[in-house]
mmCIF file of C-alpha atoms in Angstrom:
data_model
loop_
_atom_site.group_PDB
_atom_site.id
_atom_site.type_symbol
_atom_site.label_atom_id
_atom_site.label_comp_id
_atom_site.label_asym_id
_atom_site.label_seq_id
_atom_site.Cartn_x
_atom_site.Cartn_y
_atom_site.Cartn_z
ATOM 1 C CA MET A 1 25.315 19.022 -38.754
ATOM 2 C CA ALA A 2 22.350 21.313 -39.103
ATOM 3 C CA SER A 3 20.109 18.808 -37.351
ATOM 4 C CA GLY A 4 20.475 18.191 -33.613
ATOM 5 C CA LYS A 5 19.318 14.582 -33.911
ATOM 6 C CA ALA A 6 21.485 11.550 -34.363
ATOM 7 C CA PRO A 7 20.883 9.639 -37.626
ATOM 8 C CA ASP A 8 19.762 6.441 -35.862
ATOM 9 C CA ASP A 9 17.374 8.466 -33.652
ATOM 10 C CA ALA A 10 15.262 9.265 -36.725
ATOM 11 C CA ARG A 11 14.891 5.548 -37.508
ATOM 12 C CA THR A 12 13.766 4.568 -34.001
ATOM 13 C CA ARG A 13 11.103 7.251 -33.660
ATOM 14 C CA HIS A 14 7.566 6.641 -34.791
ATOM 15 C CA PRO A 15 6.419 8.910 -37.677
ATOM 16 C CA TYR A 16 3.745 10.481 -35.451
ATOM 17 C CA GLY A 17 6.212 11.234 -32.678
ATOM 18 C CA ARG A 18 5.303 8.521 -30.147
ATOM 19 C CA ASP A 19 6.898 5.134 -29.734
ATOM 20 C CA PRO A 20 4.098 2.550 -30.155
ATOM 21 C CA ASP A 21 5.772 0.209 -27.673
ATOM 22 C CA ALA A 22 5.825 2.942 -25.013
ATOM 23 C CA ILE A 23 2.033 3.045 -24.790
ATOM 24 C CA GLU A 24 1.824 -0.008 -22.549
ATOM 25 C CA ARG A 25 5.083 0.666 -20.672
ATOM 26 C CA PRO A 26 4.350 1.957 -17.149
ATOM 27 C CA VAL A 27 4.988 5.608 -16.436
ATOM 28 C CA PHE A 28 4.516 4.893 -12.716
ATOM 29 C CA SER A 29 4.478 1.610 -10.851
ATOM 30 C CA ALA A 30 4.348 1.038 -7.093
ATOM 31 C CA THR A 31 3.584 -1.764 -4.681
ATOM 32 C CA ILE A 32 2.285 -0.444 -1.376
ATOM 33 C CA ARG A 33 2.458 -2.696 1.665
ATOM 34 C CA PRO A 34 1.230 -2.024 5.201
ATOM 35 C CA HIS A 35 3.878 -1.343 7.809
ATOM 36 C CA CYS A 36 4.725 -4.416 9.884
ATOM 37 C CA SER A 37 6.753 -3.701 12.983
ATOM 38 C CA LEU A 38 7.601 -7.295 13.902
ATOM 39 C CA SER A 39 9.500 -9.947 11.998
ATOM 40 C CA ARG A 40 9.081 -13.636 12.847
ATOM 41 C CA LEU A 41 12.017 -13.400 15.223
ATOM 42 C CA GLY A 42 10.561 -10.252 16.809
ATOM 43 C CA PHE A 43 7.226 -12.036 17.271
ATOM 44 C CA ARG A 44 8.959 -14.902 19.057
ATOM 45 C CA VAL A 45 11.001 -12.574 21.264
ATOM 46 C CA VAL A 46 7.917 -10.584 22.321
ATOM 47 C CA MET A 47 5.901 -13.722 23.020
ATOM 48 C CA VAL A 48 8.695 -15.408 25.018
ATOM 49 C CA PHE A 49 9.339 -12.244 27.032
ATOM 50 C CA CYS A 50 5.655 -11.562 27.789
ATOM 51 C CA GLY A 51 5.018 -15.260 28.474
ATOM 52 C CA GLY A 52 7.974 -15.376 30.865
ATOM 53 C CA VAL A 53 6.803 -12.279 32.735
ATOM 54 C CA ALA A 54 3.265 -13.679 32.938
ATOM 55 C CA LEU A 55 4.571 -17.068 34.124
ATOM 56 C CA VAL A 56 6.770 -15.619 36.883
ATOM 57 C CA THR A 57 4.064 -13.203 38.024
ATOM 58 C CA GLY A 58 1.391 -15.892 37.789
ATOM 59 C CA ILE A 59 3.447 -18.259 39.974
ATOM 60 C CA ALA A 60 3.913 -15.468 42.519
ATOM 61 C CA PHE A 61 0.153 -14.875 42.642
ATOM 62 C CA LEU A 62 -0.467 -18.624 42.808
ATOM 63 C CA GLN A 63 1.810 -18.914 45.879
ATOM 64 C CA MET A 64 -0.074 -16.069 47.548
ATOM 65 C CA GLY A 65 -3.307 -18.008 47.073
ATOM 66 C CA MET A 66 -4.731 -15.783 44.324
ATOM 67 C CA TRP A 67 -5.009 -18.546 41.728
ATOM 68 C CA PRO A 68 -7.675 -16.842 39.520
ATOM 69 C CA VAL A 69 -5.135 -14.132 38.617
ATOM 70 C CA THR A 70 -2.899 -16.768 37.002
ATOM 71 C CA GLY A 71 -5.710 -17.711 34.616
ATOM 72 C CA PHE A 72 -6.146 -14.090 33.581
ATOM 73 C CA PHE A 73 -2.419 -13.865 32.789
ATOM 74 C CA GLY A 74 -2.928 -16.850 30.478
ATOM 75 C CA LEU A 75 -5.850 -15.070 28.793
ATOM 76 C CA ASP A 76 -3.709 -11.953 28.334
ATOM 77 C CA ILE A 77 -0.972 -13.948 26.631
ATOM 78 C CA ALA A 78 -3.531 -15.694 24.394
ATOM 79 C CA ALA A 79 -5.036 -12.306 23.423
ATOM 80 C CA LEU A 80 -1.572 -10.889 22.694
ATOM 81 C CA TRP A 81 -0.707 -13.915 20.528
ATOM 82 C CA LEU A 82 -3.986 -13.560 18.609
ATOM 83 C CA ALA A 83 -3.502 -9.818 18.033
ATOM 84 C CA LEU A 84 0.091 -10.197 16.817
ATOM 85 C CA THR A 85 -0.828 -13.144 14.579
ATOM 86 C CA LEU A 86 -3.673 -11.202 12.951
ATOM 87 C CA ASN A 87 -1.363 -8.213 12.468
ATOM 88 C CA ALA A 88 1.269 -10.424 10.789
ATOM 89 C CA ARG A 89 -1.366 -11.877 8.438
ATOM 90 C CA ARG A 90 -2.612 -8.401 7.551
ATOM 91 C CA GLY A 91 0.962 -7.526 6.607
ATOM 92 C CA ARG A 92 0.775 -9.941 3.682
ATOM 93 C CA SER A 93 -1.754 -7.753 1.870
ATOM 94 C CA PHE A 94 -0.629 -5.139 -0.657
ATOM 95 C CA GLU A 95 -1.755 -2.674 -3.323
ATOM 96 C CA GLU A 96 -0.355 -2.273 -6.809
ATOM 97 C CA VAL A 97 -0.720 1.018 -8.664
ATOM 98 C CA VAL A 98 0.366 1.177 -12.310
ATOM 99 C CA ILE A 99 -0.085 4.152 -14.604
ATOM 100 C CA SER A 100 0.595 3.784 -18.323
ATOM 101 C CA GLN A 101 -0.398 5.847 -21.347
ATOM 102 C CA ILE A 102 -3.608 3.842 -21.786
ATOM 103 C CA GLU A 103 -4.790 2.983 -18.273
ATOM 104 C CA VAL A 104 -4.573 3.491 -14.544
ATOM 105 C CA LEU A 105 -4.634 0.152 -12.737
ATOM 106 C CA VAL A 106 -5.254 -0.204 -9.007
ATOM 107 C CA ALA A 107 -5.097 -3.784 -7.722
ATOM 108 C CA ARG A 108 -5.668 -4.673 -4.093
ATOM 109 C CA VAL A 109 -4.636 -8.136 -2.861
ATOM 110 C CA SER A 110 -5.897 -9.190 0.572
ATOM 111 C CA HIS A 111 -3.978 -11.340 3.035
ATOM 112 C CA ARG A 112 -6.088 -14.284 1.806
ATOM 113 C CA GLY A 113 -4.941 -13.744 -1.788
ATOM 114 C CA GLU A 114 -8.237 -12.269 -2.989
ATOM 115 C CA ARG A 115 -7.603 -9.720 -5.740
ATOM 116 C CA ALA A 116 -9.763 -6.725 -6.635
ATOM 117 C CA GLU A 117 -8.905 -4.509 -9.627
ATOM 118 C CA TRP A 118 -10.016 -1.108 -10.854
ATOM 119 C CA ARG A 119 -9.069 0.249 -14.274
ATOM 120 C CA PHE A 120 -9.457 3.853 -15.375
ATOM 121 C CA ASN A 121 -8.691 5.934 -18.433
ATOM 122 C CA PRO A 122 -5.839 8.234 -17.342
ATOM 123 C CA LEU A 123 -7.289 11.182 -19.259
ATOM 124 C CA TRP A 124 -10.475 11.060 -17.168
ATOM 125 C CA THR A 125 -8.781 10.301 -13.866
ATOM 126 C CA ARG A 126 -7.828 12.791 -11.179
ATOM 127 C CA LEU A 127 -6.406 12.507 -7.680
ATOM 128 C CA HIS A 128 -8.523 13.537 -4.728
ATOM 129 C CA LYS A 129 -6.593 14.417 -1.547
ATOM 130 C CA VAL A 130 -7.901 15.027 1.947
ATOM 131 C CA GLU A 131 -5.298 16.889 3.965
ATOM 132 C CA ASP A 132 -5.165 17.900 7.596
ATOM 133 C CA GLU A 133 -2.882 20.744 8.723
ATOM 134 C CA GLU A 134 -1.702 18.836 11.770
ATOM 135 C CA TYR A 135 -1.497 15.249 10.487
ATOM 136 C CA GLY A 136 -0.744 15.663 6.777
ATOM 137 C CA LEU A 137 -2.313 13.735 3.902
ATOM 138 C CA MET A 138 -5.133 11.692 5.434
ATOM 139 C CA SER A 139 -6.719 10.221 2.314
ATOM 140 C CA LEU A 140 -5.718 9.733 -1.310
ATOM 141 C CA SER A 141 -8.010 8.395 -3.996
ATOM 142 C CA PHE A 142 -8.470 8.163 -7.745
ATOM 143 C CA VAL A 143 -11.707 9.648 -9.042
ATOM 144 C CA SER A 144 -12.979 8.868 -12.519
ATOM 145 C CA ARG A 145 -16.498 9.191 -13.862
ATOM 146 C CA GLY A 146 -18.119 9.058 -10.445
ATOM 147 C CA GLN A 147 -16.080 6.122 -9.168
ATOM 148 C CA ARG A 148 -13.662 6.622 -6.267
ATOM 149 C CA VAL A 149 -10.914 4.186 -5.215
ATOM 150 C CA LEU A 150 -8.713 4.748 -2.174
ATOM 151 C CA VAL A 151 -4.973 4.407 -2.750
ATOM 152 C CA ALA A 152 -2.240 3.844 -0.139
ATOM 153 C CA ARG A 153 -4.841 3.430 2.562
ATOM 154 C CA ASP A 154 -2.463 1.475 4.828
ATOM 155 C CA ALA A 155 0.413 3.955 4.448
ATOM 156 C CA SER A 156 1.317 6.674 6.927
ATOM 157 C CA PRO A 157 0.507 10.290 5.975
ATOM 158 C CA ILE A 158 4.158 10.947 5.060
ATOM 159 C CA GLU A 159 4.390 7.822 2.883
ATOM 160 C CA ARG A 160 1.010 8.680 1.358
ATOM 161 C CA GLN A 161 2.355 12.136 0.405
ATOM 162 C CA VAL A 162 5.333 10.556 -1.375
ATOM 163 C CA VAL A 163 2.963 8.289 -3.321
ATOM 164 C CA ALA A 164 0.694 11.259 -4.114
ATOM 165 C CA ASP A 165 3.622 13.256 -5.512
ATOM 166 C CA GLY A 166 4.611 10.365 -7.789
ATOM 167 C CA LEU A 167 1.033 9.803 -8.944
ATOM 168 C CA THR A 168 0.562 13.521 -9.653
ATOM 169 C CA ARG A 169 3.722 13.632 -11.786
ATOM 170 C CA ALA A 170 2.755 10.443 -13.639
ATOM 171 C CA LEU A 171 -0.782 11.633 -14.434
ATOM 172 C CA ALA A 172 0.584 15.000 -15.605
ATOM 173 C CA GLU A 173 3.099 13.242 -17.868
ATOM 174 C CA VAL A 174 0.411 11.013 -19.373
ATOM 175 C CA LYS A 175 -1.934 13.946 -19.983
ATOM 176 C CA LYS A 176 0.843 16.172 -21.318
ATOM 177 C CA GLY A 177 0.588 14.916 -24.902
ATOM 178 C CA TYR A 178 -3.180 15.362 -25.211
#
């Protein structure tokens, strides 16, 4: 047993040291979604509660003879419904980041299903970070040959830092062999 390798390990390794199937296997893969604070049930609860408060208060103002106030309560509830609905739709968007030996892929899918993709050579790609002492990591982007693409733009600074650490390790691992 002079060799530290198992006999079947020698058969599975590529003669040049790299597994040809590993080239397309992701070293890093993440799906980044914006934070949504309300579920469907939470949306309903907030709307019923706010609508009930507006209804009771509106009736009280109506009995006092201040009927225009009741209409403004209705506008407030309509504006709240619109804002929460738009926020829920925005929550359906996401970003995919995949790093393999041969490419860095950033795909952004909007809430409408529109997909935009950017592909980079990992050897020419670096991470650009904008940090603030008080707030943390404010911006994270891939830079390659003059092109810049923001990553994790909907994440909080703490979540963005976690993503940045993973991306840094993955890019270092990919570049390690070259």
